[in-house]
Coordinates of C-alpha atoms and ligand atoms in Angstrom, one line a residue:
M1167 CA -0.1 0.0 0.3
A1168 CA 1.7 3.4 -0.6
P1169 CA 2.4 5.3 2.2
S1170 CA 0.6 9.0 2.4
A1171 CA 2.4 12.2 2.0
T1172 CA 0.4 13.2 5.2
L1173 CA 2.0 10.1 7.2
S1174 CA 5.6 9.7 5.8
P1175 CA 6.5 6.3 7.5
A1176 CA 10.2 5.5 8.3
P1177 CA 11.5 2.9 5.9
A1178 CA 12.6 0.2 8.5
T1179 CA 9.2 0.9 11.0
T1180 CA 7.4 -2.1 11.9
A1181 CA 4.2 -1.6 13.5
Q1182 CA 5.8 -4.8 15.8
L1183 CA 7.4 -4.5 19.3
N1184 CA 9.2 -7.0 20.9
I1185 CA 10.3 -7.5 24.7
G1186 CA 12.1 -10.0 25.8
S1187 CA 10.6 -12.9 24.1
L1188 CA 7.0 -11.1 23.9
R1189 CA 6.2 -10.5 20.4
L1190 CA 3.0 -7.1 21.0
G1191 CA 1.1 -6.9 17.4
A1192 CA 1.3 -2.7 18.5
P1193 CA 4.8 -1.0 20.2
V1194 CA 1.6 0.2 23.0
V1195 CA 1.3 -0.6 26.5
L1196 CA -1.6 0.1 28.4
A1197 CA 0.1 1.8 31.4
P1198 CA -0.4 0.1 34.7
M1199 CA -3.1 2.4 36.4
A1200 CA -4.1 1.1 40.2
G1201 CA -7.0 1.3 40.4
I1202 CA -8.1 1.4 36.6
T1203 CA -6.4 -1.3 34.7
N1204 CA -8.0 -4.3 36.2
T1205 CA -8.7 -7.4 34.1
A1206 CA -12.3 -6.1 33.2
F1207 CA -10.7 -2.7 32.1
R1208 CA -7.6 -4.7 30.6
R1209 CA -10.5 -6.9 28.6
L1210 CA -12.2 -4.0 27.1
C1211 CA -9.2 -2.0 25.9
R1212 CA -7.7 -4.7 24.4
E1213 CA -10.6 -5.4 22.1
Y1214 CA -10.4 -2.9 20.2
G1215 CA -6.3 -3.0 19.6
A1216 CA -2.8 -4.7 20.3
G1217 CA 0.1 -4.4 22.5
L1218 CA 0.6 -5.2 26.4
Y1219 CA -2.1 -4.6 29.1
V1220 CA -0.2 -4.1 32.5
S1221 CA -2.5 -5.2 36.0
E1222 CA -2.8 -2.7 39.0
M1223 CA 0.2 -2.4 41.2
I1224 CA 0.4 -5.4 43.1
T1225 CA 2.5 -4.6 46.6
S1226 CA 5.3 -7.9 46.6
R1227 CA 4.4 -8.2 50.3
A1228 CA 1.0 -8.4 50.4
L1229 CA 1.4 -10.9 47.1
V1230 CA 4.0 -13.2 49.0
E1231 CA 1.5 -12.7 52.3
R1232 CA -1.5 -14.1 49.5
T1233 CA -4.1 -11.1 50.6
P1234 CA -7.1 -12.1 49.5
E1235 CA -6.8 -8.5 47.4
S1236 CA -3.5 -9.3 45.5
M1237 CA -4.8 -12.9 44.7
R1238 CA -8.0 -11.0 43.1
L1239 CA -5.4 -8.6 41.3
I1240 CA -3.0 -11.0 39.6
R1241 CA -6.2 -13.1 38.3
H1242 CA -6.4 -13.0 34.1
H1243 CA -9.2 -13.3 31.9
P1244 CA -8.7 -16.6 29.5
S1245 CA -8.5 -13.9 26.9
E1246 CA -6.0 -12.1 28.6
T1247 CA -2.7 -13.2 26.5
P1248 CA 0.4 -11.9 27.0
R1249 CA -0.9 -11.7 31.0
S1250 CA 1.0 -9.2 32.4
I1251 CA 1.7 -7.6 35.9
Q1252 CA 3.2 -5.1 37.8
L1253 CA 4.8 -5.4 41.2
Y1254 CA 6.3 -2.4 43.7
G1255 CA 8.0 -3.7 46.5
V1256 CA 11.0 -2.1 48.2
D1257 CA 13.1 -5.1 49.6
P1258 CA 15.0 -7.0 47.4
K1259 CA 14.1 -10.6 49.2
T1260 CA 10.6 -9.9 48.9
V1261 CA 10.4 -8.8 45.8
R1262 CA 12.1 -11.6 44.6
E1263 CA 10.1 -14.1 46.5
A1264 CA 7.2 -12.4 44.8
V1265 CA 8.9 -12.5 41.2
T1266 CA 9.6 -16.6 42.2
M1267 CA 5.7 -17.2 43.5
L1268 CA 4.6 -15.8 40.2
V1269 CA 6.6 -17.6 37.8
A1270 CA 6.5 -20.9 39.8
E1271 CA 2.7 -20.9 39.6
D1272 CA 2.5 -19.5 35.9
R1273 CA 0.7 -16.6 36.9
A1274 CA 2.3 -14.4 34.1
D1275 CA 3.9 -13.7 31.1
H1276 CA 6.1 -10.2 31.7
I1277 CA 6.3 -8.6 35.0
D1278 CA 7.1 -4.9 35.2
L1279 CA 8.5 -3.3 38.4
N1280 CA 7.3 0.1 39.6
F1281 CA 9.4 2.5 40.5
G1282 CA 7.2 6.3 39.8
C1283 CA 5.3 6.2 42.7
P1284 CA 5.1 10.0 44.1
V1285 CA 2.2 9.8 46.4
P1286 CA 4.0 11.2 49.7
K1287 CA 3.2 8.8 52.2
V1288 CA 5.4 6.2 49.7
T1289 CA 8.0 8.5 49.4
R1290 CA 8.1 10.0 52.6
K1291 CA 9.5 6.5 53.7
G1292 CA 12.1 6.2 50.2
G1293 CA 9.9 4.2 48.3
G1294 CA 8.4 4.6 44.5
A1295 CA 10.0 7.5 43.0
A1296 CA 12.2 8.3 45.6
L1297 CA 14.2 4.7 46.0
P1298 CA 16.5 4.7 42.7
W1299 CA 18.3 7.3 44.8
K1300 CA 19.7 4.7 46.7
L1301 CA 21.5 3.0 43.7
D1302 CA 22.6 0.0 45.6
L1303 CA 19.0 -0.4 46.6
F1304 CA 17.4 -0.3 43.3
R1305 CA 20.5 -2.6 41.7
A1306 CA 19.2 -5.1 44.2
I1307 CA 15.8 -5.3 43.9
V1308 CA 15.9 -4.8 40.2
T1309 CA 18.9 -7.5 39.7
N1310 CA 17.2 -10.4 42.5
A1311 CA 13.5 -9.8 40.4
V1312 CA 15.6 -10.8 36.4
Q1313 CA 17.1 -13.7 38.3
A1314 CA 13.8 -14.5 39.7
A1315 CA 11.9 -14.5 36.4
G1316 CA 14.0 -16.4 35.1
D1317 CA 13.0 -16.3 30.9
L1318 CA 10.2 -14.6 31.7
P1319 CA 11.0 -10.4 30.2
L1320 CA 11.0 -8.3 33.6
T1321 CA 10.7 -4.8 33.1
V1322 CA 10.7 -0.9 35.0
K1323 CA 8.8 2.2 35.1
M1324 CA 10.3 4.8 36.7
R1325 CA 10.3 8.5 36.4
K1326 CA 12.8 11.0 35.5
G1327 CA 13.9 11.3 39.3
I1328 CA 12.3 12.7 42.5
D1329 CA 12.7 16.6 41.3
S1330 CA 14.5 18.5 38.6
D1331 CA 18.0 18.7 41.1
H1332 CA 17.6 15.3 41.7
L1333 CA 17.3 13.1 38.6
T1334 CA 17.7 9.6 38.6
Y1335 CA 16.7 7.9 35.3
L1336 CA 20.0 7.7 32.9
E1337 CA 22.0 6.2 36.4
A1338 CA 18.6 3.5 37.1
G1339 CA 18.2 3.0 33.3
R1340 CA 21.5 1.8 32.8
I1341 CA 21.6 0.1 35.8
A1342 CA 18.5 -1.7 35.1
E1343 CA 19.9 -2.6 31.2
D1344 CA 22.9 -3.9 33.4
A1345 CA 20.7 -6.0 35.5
G1346 CA 19.4 -7.7 32.5
V1347 CA 15.6 -6.4 32.6
A1348 CA 13.8 -6.6 28.8
S1349 CA 13.2 -2.8 28.5
I1350 CA 12.6 0.4 30.6
A1351 CA 9.5 2.6 30.4
L1352 CA 10.0 6.0 31.3
H1353 CA 7.0 8.6 32.7
A1354 CA 9.0 11.6 31.4
R1355 CA 7.8 13.9 34.9
T1356 CA 9.8 14.3 38.4
A1357 CA 7.9 12.8 41.7
S1358 CA 7.7 16.6 42.4
Q1359 CA 5.9 17.7 39.5
F1360 CA 3.0 14.7 40.4
Y1361 CA 0.8 15.1 37.1
S1362 CA 1.2 18.5 36.3
G1363 CA 2.3 20.2 33.3
Q1364 CA 3.6 18.6 30.3
A1365 CA 6.3 15.4 30.1
D1366 CA 9.6 16.5 29.2
W1367 CA 9.6 13.9 26.0
D1368 CA 13.2 15.8 25.4
A1369 CA 14.2 12.8 28.4
I1370 CA 13.2 10.1 26.9
A1371 CA 14.7 10.7 23.9
T1372 CA 17.7 11.2 26.1
L1373 CA 17.1 8.0 27.7
K1374 CA 16.6 6.3 24.3
E1375 CA 20.1 7.3 23.6
T1376 CA 21.5 6.3 27.2
I1377 CA 20.3 2.7 26.7
T1378 CA 21.2 0.6 23.5
S1379 CA 20.8 -3.1 23.9
V1380 CA 17.0 -2.9 25.3
P1381 CA 13.7 -1.3 24.4
V1382 CA 13.1 2.4 25.9
L1383 CA 9.1 3.1 26.5
G1384 CA 8.0 6.4 26.3
N1385 CA 5.2 7.5 28.7
G1386 CA 3.3 10.9 29.3
D1387 CA 0.9 12.9 27.6
I1388 CA -0.6 10.4 25.1
W1389 CA -4.1 11.1 23.7
T1390 CA -4.3 10.6 20.1
G1391 CA -3.1 8.0 18.1
A1392 CA -1.1 10.6 16.5
D1393 CA 0.6 11.8 19.6
A1394 CA 1.9 8.3 19.7
V1395 CA 3.4 8.5 16.4
R1396 CA 5.1 12.0 16.9
M1397 CA 6.2 10.9 20.7
V1398 CA 8.2 7.7 18.6
E1399 CA 9.2 10.2 16.0
Q1400 CA 10.6 12.7 18.0
T1401 CA 12.7 10.9 21.3
G1402 CA 13.5 7.4 18.7
C1403 CA 11.3 5.4 21.8
D1404 CA 10.7 2.3 21.0
G1405 CA 7.3 2.2 21.7
V1406 CA 4.9 4.4 24.0
V1407 CA 3.3 3.7 27.3
V1408 CA -0.6 4.8 27.6
G1409 CA -2.3 6.1 30.5
R1410 CA -5.1 8.9 31.3
G1411 CA -5.8 8.9 27.5
C1412 CA -8.1 5.5 27.6
L1413 CA -9.3 6.7 30.9
G1414 CA -13.6 6.4 29.4
R1415 CA -12.0 5.8 26.0
P1416 CA -11.0 2.3 25.5
W1417 CA -11.0 2.3 21.5
L1418 CA -8.2 4.8 21.5
F1419 CA -6.3 1.2 21.7
G1420 CA -7.3 0.8 17.9
D1421 CA -6.6 4.1 17.1
L1422 CA -2.8 3.7 18.5
A1423 CA -2.7 0.4 16.3
A1424 CA -4.2 2.1 12.9
A1425 CA -1.8 4.9 14.0
F1426 CA 1.4 2.8 13.9
Q1427 CA -0.1 0.4 10.6
A1428 CA 0.0 3.4 9.0
R1429 CA 4.1 4.2 10.0
A1430 CA 5.0 1.1 9.2
G1431 CA 3.3 1.7 5.7
N1432 CA 0.9 -1.0 6.1
L1433 CA -2.2 1.4 5.9
T1434 CA -2.5 4.8 4.2
A1435 CA -3.5 7.7 6.1
D1436 CA -7.0 7.9 5.0
E1437 CA -7.3 4.5 6.1
A1438 CA -5.8 5.0 9.4
S1439 CA -8.0 8.2 9.6
A1440 CA -11.2 5.9 9.4
A1441 CA -10.0 3.3 11.6
T1442 CA -10.0 6.2 14.1
A1443 CA -12.9 5.7 16.3
R1444 CA -15.6 9.0 16.7
P1445 CA -17.8 7.1 18.7
G1446 CA -21.3 8.4 18.6
L1447 CA -23.2 8.5 22.1
G1448 CA -24.6 4.8 21.8
Q1449 CA -21.3 3.2 21.2
V1450 CA -20.1 5.1 24.3
M1451 CA -22.8 3.9 26.0
A1452 CA -22.6 0.5 25.2
A1453 CA -18.9 0.5 25.9
F1454 CA -19.8 1.9 29.6
R1455 CA -22.2 -1.0 30.0
R1456 CA -20.2 -3.3 29.0
H1457 CA -17.5 -2.0 31.5
A1458 CA -19.5 -2.4 34.3
E1459 CA -20.7 -5.9 33.4
L1460 CA -16.7 -6.5 33.3
L1461 CA -16.6 -5.3 36.7
V1462 CA -19.6 -7.1 38.0
E1463 CA -17.7 -9.9 37.0
F1464 CA -14.1 -9.3 38.3
F1465 CA -15.1 -8.4 41.4
E1466 CA -18.3 -11.2 42.0
S1467 CA -20.4 -8.4 43.1
E1468 CA -22.8 -6.2 41.2
E1469 CA -22.8 -4.1 44.3
R1470 CA -19.4 -3.7 43.9
G1471 CA -18.7 -3.6 40.1
C1472 CA -21.5 -1.0 40.0
R1473 CA -19.7 1.0 42.7
D1474 CA -16.2 1.0 40.8
I1475 CA -17.7 2.0 37.8
R1476 CA -19.4 5.1 39.2
K1477 CA -15.5 6.7 39.2
H1478 CA -15.6 6.1 34.9
V1479 CA -19.2 7.8 34.5
A1480 CA -16.8 11.8 33.9
W1481 CA -14.7 10.0 31.7
Y1482 CA -16.7 8.4 29.6
F1483 CA -19.1 11.4 28.7
K1484 CA -16.5 13.8 28.8
G1485 CA -17.6 15.9 25.9
Y1486 CA -20.9 14.1 25.4
P1487 CA -24.0 16.6 26.2
V1488 CA -24.9 14.8 29.2
G1489 CA -26.7 16.7 31.7
G1490 CA -25.4 17.4 35.4
E1491 CA -28.5 15.5 36.6
L1492 CA -28.0 12.5 34.9
R1493 CA -24.2 12.6 35.6
A1494 CA -24.7 12.5 39.3
K1495 CA -27.2 9.6 39.3
L1496 CA -24.5 7.6 37.2
A1497 CA -22.1 8.4 39.6
T1498 CA -24.1 6.9 42.5
V1499 CA -25.7 3.8 40.6
E1500 CA -25.7 0.6 42.8
S1501 CA -27.4 -1.8 40.0
L1502 CA -27.3 -2.7 36.4
Q1503 CA -30.7 -2.6 36.0
Q1504 CA -30.7 1.2 37.2
L1505 CA -27.6 2.3 35.0
D1506 CA -29.7 0.8 32.0
E1507 CA -32.5 3.0 33.3
L1508 CA -30.8 5.8 33.3
L1509 CA -28.6 5.3 29.9
G1510 CA -32.2 4.2 28.3
T1511 CA -32.8 8.6 29.2
L1512 CA -30.0 9.1 26.7
D1513 CA -30.4 9.3 23.1
P1514 CA -28.1 6.8 21.6
T1515 CA -27.9 8.7 18.2
V1516 CA -25.6 11.9 19.6
P1517 CA -22.7 12.0 16.5
Y1518 CA -19.2 12.0 18.0
P1519 CA -18.5 16.0 19.7
S1520 CA -15.3 15.9 18.4
E1521 CA -14.0 19.1 20.9
G1522 CA -13.6 18.1 24.6
V1523 CA -12.9 14.5 23.7
E1524 CA -9.4 14.1 22.8
G1525 CA -7.4 16.1 24.8
P1526 CA -6.3 16.0 28.7
R1527 CA -8.2 13.8 30.7
G1528 CA -7.5 12.1 34.5
R1529 CA -5.5 13.1 37.0
A1530 CA -3.6 16.5 36.7
G1531 CA -2.1 18.1 39.9
T1532 CA 0.3 21.1 40.8
P1533 CA 3.6 20.3 41.3
K1534 CA 5.1 19.9 45.3
T1535 CA 8.0 19.8 47.4
P1536 CA 8.6 15.9 47.4
A1537 CA 8.4 14.4 51.1
L1538 CA 11.5 12.1 51.4
P1539 CA 13.1 10.9 55.0
D1540 CA 15.4 12.9 56.6
R1541 CA 18.7 13.4 55.2
W1542 CA 17.7 10.5 52.1
L1543 CA 19.3 13.1 49.6
E1544 CA 22.6 13.3 51.2
T1545 CA 24.3 9.5 50.3
R1546 CA 23.4 7.4 47.2
T1547 CA 23.7 4.5 49.2
L1548 CA 21.3 3.0 51.7
A1549 CA 21.8 4.2 55.3
S1550 CA 21.3 1.2 58.1
D1551 CA 18.8 3.6 59.6
E1552 CA 17.0 4.5 56.5
Q1553 CA 16.7 0.0 56.4
A1554 CA 13.6 0.1 58.8
T1555 CA 11.6 3.4 57.2
L1556 CA 11.7 2.1 54.3
A1557 CA 10.3 -1.3 55.3
E1558 CA 7.1 1.3 56.0
A1559 CA 7.2 2.5 52.7
E1560 CA 5.6 -0.6 51.1
V1561 CA 2.1 0.4 51.8
N1562 CA -1.0 -0.2 49.2
S1563 CA -1.4 3.3 47.5
S1564 CA -2.0 4.0 44.0
G1565 CA 0.6 5.5 42.5
G1566 CA 2.9 6.1 39.2
Ligands
LIG2927 C1 -5.1 6.8 38.1 C2 -3.5 6.4 38.2 C3 -3.1 5.1 38.7 C4 -2.0 5.3 38.4 N1 -1.0 4.3 38.9 C5 0.4 3.7 38.8 C6 0.4 2.3 39.3 O1 0.0 1.4 39.5 N2 1.9 1.9 38.7 C7 2.6 2.3 38.3 O2 3.2 2.4 36.9 N3 1.9 3.8 37.0 C8 1.0 4.2 37.5 N4 0.1 5.5 37.2 C9 0.9 6.4 36.3 C10 1.0 5.9 35.1 O3 1.4 4.7 35.0 C11 1.7 6.9 33.5 O4 2.9 6.5 34.4 C12 0.7 8.4 34.2 O5 -0.6 8.6 34.0 C13 1.7 9.2 32.7 O6 0.5 8.3 32.2 P1 -0.3 9.4 31.5 O7 0.5 11.2 30.7 O8 -0.8 8.3 29.5 O9 -1.6 9.6 32.1 C14 -1.0 5.6 37.8 C15 -1.7 6.9 36.9 C16 -3.3 7.3 37.4 C17 -3.4 8.2 36.8

């Protein structure tokens, strides 16, 4: 197929990505999002696209202790292949045990480690995005995880660093590469930025220049297929990780796959444009309804599933003419029957509104001075008194 003038593909480009032994049909990863990327949402997203769909973060200690919640979170539906689980941990031994358990019990095809959490209650104890500052600890966690993973691809996801004066991503990237990870993903913000401002795609380019033996994945502020291709072209990264852009828009994964097919010359720009989702209200309602059903299945409880779908209401209907009163009712929905009654009052023939649908959504926030343990920044190795504090950094919190 002739490539079009507007989406000129680089000649050697393919629309695939290999992460270790995994062969992905698109260089696209669903970003792990706590409270969001459970099997229900992953299944829905996967139905539209290709790539890798990562679980929400699971703490290694809870997994080793086999808490009922962590055992639920690691479950996959048979349609989910490859199965991908994100772990978070601060202790090399516990992380090793958690990875060993996942491998021995054949519960995953890919494991990612999270080093990006900016939540103060985590960084205050030295966990999350504060952890890679302690290079020896970071190295020990990643090395133990890679060894325990064996043939399973083990990857890392991190932020640029603690703040602009305390960047960690290049050193951490090199350490991870040496330790044998299968890819490195960078959310191009510091912890102090939370989700504010714009992701620094130049940092992704710098990481790509630094890491030569495994794929580098770029993350931050991809809202459309065109954004994803632009990130790859601007930074040279091997693939993209997409989070907030797909909230309430699972079909974004179809747009992303089409955009990369066009870049590879397998689709013309017109074909890619035709493949781009422009869902009318009826299609949004159907996806929202299906998401609710899948959540009910995941929680094995209609009440819990309906409670969980409430947080997605504003994202699904963003930009669509759905009144405040109806939104409020949907945001307190208690049963699928009630949900159907509420959706029944909407006009499914309302067309795609374009504006307001494709831009930023989800968390934003404002920059803050990161909370850290006392004297954390004074040394790059973990002091013995910091060890005890760190043990408390493995709390179940939501974040990256
Ligand atoms: C609600 C929410 C929960 C998140 N939870 C996690 C997580 O569990 N693990 C992780 O590595 N990142 C987590 N993140 C960060 C995302 O994976 C991603 O790095 C970030 O949202 C930037 O990408 P985006 O601009 O495409 O959203 C979370 C983000 C959001 C918005």
